[in-house]
Each structure stands twice: as structure tokens, then as C-alpha cells.
Short mmCIF file of C-alpha atoms and ligand atoms in Angstrom, two decimals:
data_model
loop_
_atom_site.label_atom_id
_atom_site.label_comp_id
_atom_site.label_asym_id
_atom_site.label_seq_id
_atom_site.Cartn_x
_atom_site.Cartn_y
_atom_site.Cartn_z
CA UNK A 259 -24.18 20.41 75.00
CA UNK A 260 -20.17 20.98 74.81
CA UNK A 261 -20.34 20.50 71.14
CA UNK A 262 -17.87 22.43 68.54
CA UNK A 263 -19.89 24.48 66.06
CA UNK A 264 -18.74 26.35 63.20
CA UNK A 265 -20.74 29.02 61.81
CA UNK A 266 -20.32 31.28 58.69
CA UNK A 267 -21.45 34.75 58.66
CA UNK A 268 -21.27 35.19 62.68
CA UNK A 269 -20.53 38.79 62.63
CA UNK A 270 -23.83 40.18 62.40
CA UNK A 271 -27.81 38.91 62.34
CA UNK A 272 -29.01 35.27 62.56
CA UNK A 273 -25.32 34.03 62.79
CA UNK A 274 -24.34 36.13 65.62
CA UNK A 275 -27.51 35.35 67.49
CA UNK A 276 -26.81 32.01 67.01
CA UNK A 277 -23.47 31.83 68.26
CA UNK A 278 -24.40 33.51 71.43
CA UNK A 279 -27.31 31.56 72.18
CA UNK A 280 -24.94 28.55 71.59
CA UNK A 281 -22.21 29.40 73.59
CA UNK A 282 -24.34 30.53 76.40
CA UNK A 283 -25.70 26.79 76.31
CA UNK A 284 -22.22 25.61 76.54
CA UNK A 285 -21.16 24.94 72.98
CA UNK A 286 -17.73 25.84 71.46
CA UNK A 287 -18.21 28.31 68.65
CA UNK A 288 -16.14 29.09 65.66
CA UNK A 289 -17.03 32.46 63.95
CA UNK A 290 -16.57 33.33 60.41
CA UNK A 291 -16.87 36.56 58.38
CA UNK A 292 -14.91 39.38 56.76
CA UNK A 293 -15.18 41.93 59.39
CA UNK A 294 -12.87 41.58 62.20
CA UNK A 295 -14.11 44.04 64.52
CA UNK A 296 -17.51 42.76 64.62
CA UNK A 297 -16.67 38.87 64.78
CA UNK A 298 -14.29 40.12 67.63
CA UNK A 299 -17.18 41.79 69.42
CA UNK A 300 -19.47 38.59 69.11
CA UNK A 301 -16.37 36.34 70.37
CA UNK A 302 -15.98 38.42 73.45
CA UNK A 303 -19.65 37.94 74.34
CA UNK A 304 -19.33 34.06 73.73
CA UNK A 305 -15.75 33.25 75.40
CA UNK A 306 -16.99 33.86 79.06
CA UNK A 307 -19.31 30.81 78.79
CA UNK A 308 -17.45 29.02 76.03
CA UNK A 309 -13.75 29.71 76.51
CA UNK A 310 -12.30 27.60 73.57
CA UNK A 311 -14.55 29.69 71.02
CA UNK A 312 -12.42 31.09 68.24
CA UNK A 313 -12.84 33.41 65.11
CA UNK A 314 -11.44 32.93 61.54
CA UNK A 315 -11.45 36.14 59.28
CA UNK A 316 -12.39 34.78 55.68
CA UNK A 317 -14.17 35.80 52.73
CA UNK A 318 -16.30 32.52 52.22
CA UNK A 319 -16.55 33.57 48.34
CA UNK A 320 -12.89 33.04 48.00
CA UNK A 321 -12.07 29.47 46.60
CA UNK A 322 -9.72 28.32 49.33
CA UNK A 323 -11.65 29.64 52.27
CA UNK A 324 -13.54 26.55 53.20
CA UNK A 325 -10.54 24.17 53.30
CA UNK A 326 -8.68 26.72 55.38
CA UNK A 327 -10.95 27.51 57.97
CA UNK A 328 -12.20 23.95 58.28
CA UNK A 329 -8.76 22.56 58.51
CA UNK A 330 -7.92 25.21 61.25
CA UNK A 331 -11.20 24.63 63.35
CA UNK A 332 -10.69 20.76 62.96
CA UNK A 333 -6.92 20.92 63.98
CA UNK A 334 -7.91 23.51 66.76
CA UNK A 335 -10.52 21.46 68.57
CA UNK A 336 -9.98 18.20 67.25
CA UNK A 337 -13.19 17.98 65.27
CA UNK A 338 -16.28 19.91 64.07
CA UNK A 339 -19.69 18.51 65.34
CA UNK A 340 -21.91 20.89 63.62
CA UNK A 341 -21.30 23.09 60.48
CA UNK A 342 -23.79 26.05 60.01
CA UNK A 343 -23.54 27.35 56.62
CA UNK A 344 -25.14 30.92 57.11
CA UNK A 345 -23.08 33.61 55.48
CA UNK A 346 -24.89 35.31 52.34
CA UNK A 347 -24.98 38.44 50.54
CA UNK A 348 -28.58 39.86 49.31
CA UNK A 349 -27.88 41.24 45.66
CA UNK A 350 -31.06 43.06 45.21
CA UNK A 351 -31.39 44.42 41.76
CA UNK A 352 -33.96 44.15 39.11
CA UNK A 353 -32.84 41.61 36.21
CA UNK A 354 -32.84 45.01 33.73
CA UNK A 355 -29.93 46.20 35.76
CA UNK A 356 -28.13 43.24 37.12
CA UNK A 357 -24.86 42.10 35.77
CA UNK A 358 -23.43 38.64 35.24
CA UNK A 359 -20.38 39.40 37.69
CA UNK A 360 -22.90 40.39 40.53
CA UNK A 361 -24.97 37.28 39.98
CA UNK A 362 -21.66 35.05 39.72
CA UNK A 363 -20.60 36.69 43.15
CA UNK A 364 -23.82 36.09 44.95
CA UNK A 365 -23.62 32.57 43.74
CA UNK A 366 -20.11 32.25 45.01
CA UNK A 367 -20.93 33.51 48.71
CA UNK A 368 -24.43 32.17 48.99
CA UNK A 369 -24.21 28.70 47.16
CA UNK A 370 -20.56 28.00 46.04
CA UNK A 371 -19.22 28.67 49.71
CA UNK A 372 -21.70 26.22 51.41
CA UNK A 373 -20.67 23.73 48.95
CA UNK A 374 -17.08 24.22 49.67
CA UNK A 375 -17.55 24.14 53.15
CA UNK A 376 -19.50 21.10 53.32
CA UNK A 377 -17.10 19.07 51.04
CA UNK A 378 -14.26 20.50 53.23
CA UNK A 379 -15.91 18.98 56.44
CA UNK A 380 -17.77 15.84 54.99
CA UNK A 381 -14.94 13.60 54.49
CA UNK A 382 -13.41 14.58 58.14
CA UNK A 383 -16.85 13.94 59.73
CA UNK A 384 -17.43 10.69 58.16
CA UNK A 385 -14.10 9.23 59.21
CA UNK A 386 -14.74 10.29 62.63
CA UNK A 387 -18.42 8.88 62.24
CA UNK A 388 -20.49 11.95 63.53
CA UNK A 389 -21.48 15.34 62.45
CA UNK A 390 -24.14 17.79 61.26
CA UNK A 391 -24.46 20.16 58.30
CA UNK A 392 -26.91 22.79 58.64
CA UNK A 393 -27.66 25.48 55.67
CA UNK A 394 -29.50 28.31 55.87
CA UNK A 395 -31.38 29.17 52.89
CA UNK A 396 -34.51 31.28 52.49
CA UNK A 397 -38.16 31.65 51.57
CA UNK A 398 -36.44 33.13 48.44
CA UNK A 399 -35.07 29.67 47.96
CA UNK A 400 -38.87 28.36 47.50
CA UNK A 401 -40.34 31.55 45.90
CA UNK A 402 -39.50 33.91 43.10
CA UNK A 403 -38.98 37.39 44.71
CA UNK A 404 -39.16 40.81 42.43
CA UNK A 405 -35.60 42.17 42.22
CA UNK A 406 -33.99 39.23 43.68
CA UNK A 407 -33.27 36.84 40.81
CA UNK A 408 -29.71 36.27 42.08
CA UNK A 409 -30.54 35.51 45.63
CA UNK A 410 -33.22 33.40 44.75
CA UNK A 411 -31.12 31.50 42.11
CA UNK A 412 -28.25 31.03 44.93
CA UNK A 413 -31.11 30.15 47.60
CA UNK A 414 -33.02 27.77 45.21
CA UNK A 415 -29.85 26.19 44.60
CA UNK A 416 -29.08 25.49 48.38
CA UNK A 417 -32.34 23.96 48.80
CA UNK A 418 -31.72 21.71 45.68
CA UNK A 419 -28.25 20.84 46.92
CA UNK A 420 -29.27 20.17 50.43
CA UNK A 421 -32.26 17.98 49.88
CA UNK A 422 -30.02 15.67 47.43
CA UNK A 423 -27.14 15.65 49.94
CA UNK A 424 -29.39 14.48 52.72
CA UNK A 425 -30.64 11.55 50.61
CA UNK A 426 -27.08 10.67 49.79
CA UNK A 427 -26.35 10.86 53.43
CA UNK A 428 -29.85 9.23 54.49
CA UNK A 429 -28.07 6.10 55.97
CA UNK A 430 -24.90 7.63 57.18
CA UNK A 431 -24.15 9.14 60.67
CA UNK A 432 -24.35 12.54 59.27
CA UNK A 433 -27.32 14.70 59.56
CA UNK A 434 -28.45 17.27 56.81
CA UNK A 435 -30.80 20.28 57.98
CA UNK A 436 -32.21 22.84 55.80
CA UNK A 437 -33.32 26.16 57.76
CA UNK A 438 -35.95 28.63 55.54
CA UNK A 439 -35.76 31.85 57.35
CA UNK A 440 -38.96 34.20 56.30
CA UNK A 441 -38.22 38.02 57.07
CA UNK A 442 -36.06 38.44 59.75
CA UNK A 443 -34.58 41.97 61.34
CA UNK A 444 -31.10 42.19 60.40
CA UNK A 445 -28.68 44.25 58.28
CA UNK A 446 -29.25 42.26 55.20
CA UNK A 447 -31.93 44.53 54.48
CA UNK A 448 -30.04 47.92 54.84
CA UNK A 449 -26.73 47.07 52.78
CA UNK A 450 -25.38 49.92 50.84
CA UNK A 451 -24.95 49.17 47.03
CA UNK A 452 -28.45 47.39 47.02
CA UNK A 453 -31.53 48.57 45.59
CA UNK A 454 -34.60 48.34 48.03
CA UNK A 455 -36.01 44.98 48.68
CA UNK A 456 -39.53 44.78 47.47
CA UNK A 457 -40.75 43.45 51.06
CA UNK A 458 -41.75 46.05 53.71
CA UNK A 459 -43.77 44.10 56.02
CA UNK A 460 -43.00 42.72 59.65
CA UNK A 461 -39.62 41.12 60.64
CA UNK A 462 -39.01 38.66 63.48
CA UNK A 463 -35.85 39.17 65.92
CA UNK A 464 -32.96 37.33 64.91
CA UNK A 465 -32.75 35.93 68.50
CA UNK A 466 -36.05 34.25 67.91
CA UNK A 467 -34.45 32.70 64.83
CA UNK A 468 -31.64 31.53 66.25
CA UNK A 469 -33.30 29.93 69.28
CA UNK A 470 -35.28 27.74 67.10
CA UNK A 471 -32.26 26.83 65.04
CA UNK A 472 -30.45 25.89 67.99
CA UNK A 473 -33.33 23.41 68.90
CA UNK A 474 -33.45 22.11 65.36
CA UNK A 475 -30.01 20.91 66.00
CA UNK A 476 -31.35 18.60 68.82
CA UNK A 477 -34.33 17.03 66.63
CA UNK A 478 -34.18 14.61 63.74
CA UNK A 479 -35.93 16.83 61.47
CA UNK A 480 -34.68 17.96 57.94
CA UNK A 481 -36.27 21.40 56.99
CA UNK A 482 -37.50 24.21 58.99
CA UNK A 483 -39.49 27.33 58.24
CA UNK A 484 -38.74 29.84 60.76
CA UNK A 485 -41.03 31.67 61.09
CA UNK A 486 -43.22 29.25 59.70
CA UNK A 487 -44.15 30.52 56.22
CA UNK A 488 -44.42 27.00 54.64
CA UNK A 489 -48.26 27.75 53.50
CA UNK A 490 -46.99 30.35 51.11
CA UNK A 491 -44.42 27.97 49.30
CA UNK A 492 -47.33 25.13 49.16
CA UNK A 493 -49.63 27.65 47.72
CA UNK A 494 -47.06 29.03 45.35
CA UNK A 495 -46.47 25.42 44.24
CA UNK A 496 -50.42 24.91 43.83
CA UNK A 497 -51.11 28.28 42.21
CA UNK A 498 -48.21 29.85 40.61
CA UNK A 499 -50.22 32.39 38.45
CA UNK A 500 -51.97 33.62 41.59
CA UNK A 501 -48.76 34.01 43.53
CA UNK A 502 -47.10 35.77 40.85
CA UNK A 503 -50.09 38.25 40.34
CA UNK A 504 -50.36 38.66 44.19
CA UNK A 505 -46.67 39.50 44.17
CA UNK A 506 -46.78 42.31 41.67
CA UNK A 507 -49.98 43.70 43.49
CA UNK A 508 -48.27 43.80 46.72
CA UNK A 509 -45.34 45.92 45.41
CA UNK A 510 -47.84 48.00 43.37
CA UNK A 511 -46.67 47.36 39.83
N1 NAP B 894 -32.62 38.40 57.35
C1 NAP B 894 -33.67 38.00 56.70
O1 NAP B 894 -34.87 38.57 56.46
C2 NAP B 894 -33.46 36.48 56.02
C3 NAP B 894 -34.41 35.58 55.34
C4 NAP B 894 -34.08 34.59 54.88
C5 NAP B 894 -33.02 34.13 54.71
N2 NAP B 894 -31.82 34.63 55.61
C6 NAP B 894 -30.51 34.26 55.64
O2 NAP B 894 -29.98 34.15 56.72
C7 NAP B 894 -28.49 34.31 56.72
C8 NAP B 894 -27.97 35.05 57.65
O3 NAP B 894 -28.29 36.78 57.17
P1 NAP B 894 -28.79 37.65 58.14
O4 NAP B 894 -30.31 38.21 57.81
O5 NAP B 894 -28.42 37.42 59.58
O6 NAP B 894 -27.92 38.80 57.58
P2 NAP B 894 -26.54 39.93 58.06
O7 NAP B 894 -26.77 40.37 59.09
O8 NAP B 894 -26.15 40.48 56.95
O9 NAP B 894 -25.56 38.78 58.14
C9 NAP B 894 -24.89 38.44 57.09
C10 NAP B 894 -23.54 37.46 57.20
O10 NAP B 894 -22.68 36.81 56.37
C11 NAP B 894 -21.41 37.32 56.33
N3 NAP B 894 -21.07 37.31 54.92
C12 NAP B 894 -21.49 38.01 53.70
N4 NAP B 894 -20.71 37.88 52.91
C13 NAP B 894 -19.57 37.20 53.33
C14 NAP B 894 -18.40 36.68 52.66
N5 NAP B 894 -18.18 37.13 51.44
N6 NAP B 894 -17.61 35.89 53.68
C15 NAP B 894 -17.79 35.73 54.78
N7 NAP B 894 -18.93 36.21 55.55
C16 NAP B 894 -19.74 36.87 54.72
C17 NAP B 894 -21.62 38.89 56.75
O11 NAP B 894 -20.27 38.95 57.48
P3 NAP B 894 -19.24 40.11 56.79
O12 NAP B 894 -20.01 41.13 56.15
O13 NAP B 894 -18.46 40.52 58.35
O14 NAP B 894 -18.61 39.37 56.11
C18 NAP B 894 -22.80 38.42 58.25
O15 NAP B 894 -22.01 37.86 59.19
C19 NAP B 894 -28.38 34.27 55.44
O16 NAP B 894 -27.86 32.99 54.64
C20 NAP B 894 -29.38 34.87 54.64
O17 NAP B 894 -29.74 34.66 53.31
C21 NAP B 894 -32.16 36.01 56.03
#
């Protein structure tokens, strides 16, 4: 315990739940997102347990955000033990209506931002001789989902990047982890300007996912399906035609 943990997308949902969970256990947390009021609310829950916790208001989709935030956190704490790349936007729109600009924005926030944060933190972590990078992808990073071409593209990219980065750093002191959530009950499902997601089934609480992510920081694993939906990804890989027909049957098309 007593680590310094920088979490992007900590103003709501899984990121906020993770920050509260880790702070309650004694870790110092750094909260990153755009909504200052929401970050301040999460920070107020964390500082009674972890007084050196801090927040940085930033749009992670902007090119200079990662270096600015990582440098500030590193200077304030003297190091970052864990970077959690969790911020993301959904971008739910069928390919017949999505624009290239929308896809680029989803890629910037969901993929290029984790890349930039990792590349900002990695040299510092390597020089210090320790560090963990945890990337939050999605089951949509293993499966194509109707109406979510932009989101799936960004999350597939994040899975591929994370697996390859983990191999590059296999013999280094840096640990790399990939989280693949299933359906979680957060605001991501109800964003304005989004068309409705195809999925309408059960969702697990963000607090349960946060608890499993916190536990994952203490073991040697690389990949974590939370909740455990790995069987769906395995089935799709084995029989993509049946998977695709099943997906279309599910949404009634
Ligand atoms: N909920 C699910 O069912 C589910 C399933 C699979 C994967 N995931 C993944 O879990 C992660 C957390 O999502 P969530 O479900 O907790 O959704 P959420 O409640 O909407 O949280 C998303 C977080 O990302 C932040 N964010 C979005 N765009 C940002 C930007 N440009 N710059 C900085 N921060 C930004 C949001 O803060 P601001 O709006 O304040 O910036 C918020 O804190 C995401 O990577 C998501 O893809 C979720």
C-alpha cells in the first residue's frame, strides 16, 4: 500500500470507484478528467484517507495533455507507481451515419491518449526501475459490436498495443496489464449525442469491477476479463459466423 496511482477518467464510473477503493486502502490517487466539479467530489471522498491525492483537469484527447499531467504528477509525488488508462467515450453510431471526424475523436480519447500517457510515463518509470501500466479496454476490444465500429476499433487497437507493449517490457521491471470489462453500470451507456447501444442486458456495479482491478494490481497476471466474459471472446474466435448471426438475432435485425 501507499502507492501513487494516476487514473484517467476518474470523474465517474469505474475510474471514480477505483480511486475511492484505492484511496480507502491507503494509496495516493491522481484523478484526471474534464469535469472539474465531478473530480472535486471524488477527490473529497479520497483525501480523508489519502491526503496527498490530487486532481488534474484535462482533456486526454488533446495532444499535450499526457506529458503535462504525467510531468505534474511525477513532480508532485516524486514518482508514479501505477498509471491506469481508463478514460474513454462510447461513440455509438452505425457506420452509415458515423463521420470520419467522430471516429478520429474516439481514437484520440480511447487509443492515442493511453499511448501518449504510457510514452510519457515509461521513460520515467524505467529510469526509476519500477512501475505498472494498466490499460482499460473492453469486451468491445475482442468482439465487434453493432453500432460501435469507432469504439471497437479504438478498443481492439488498445488490446493489440497493450499485448505488444507487455512483450517489449517482459524482461523489464515494468508490469503491463489489460482489463477487459463486460457490461458495467455507469454513465457511459447514457451519454447525450449517442445513439442507443444494442446491448440491453444486465450490468455489474462499477464498485465490483474496481475491487477486482485493485486486486489485479497485486498479482502477476496480464489480462483480466471483469466480469469473466472470456468465453464469449473465445467462442467468437472459434466460430465467427455463428457469433455474428447471434449478435444480429439479439438486436432483432
Ligand atoms: N461501462 C461499461 O459497460 C464498460 C464496458 C467495457 C469497458 N468499459 C471501459 O471502462 C472505462 C471507464 O468507463 P465507464 O464505464 O466508467 O464510463 P464513464 O462513467 O462514462 O467514465 C468515463 C470517464 O472518462 C472520462 N473521459 C471521457 N472523455 C475524456 C476526455 N476527453 N478527457 C478526459 N477524460 C475523459 C470521463 O470524464 P469527463 O467526462 O469528466 O471528462 C469519465 O471520468 C472506459 O475505458 C470504458 O471504455 C466500460
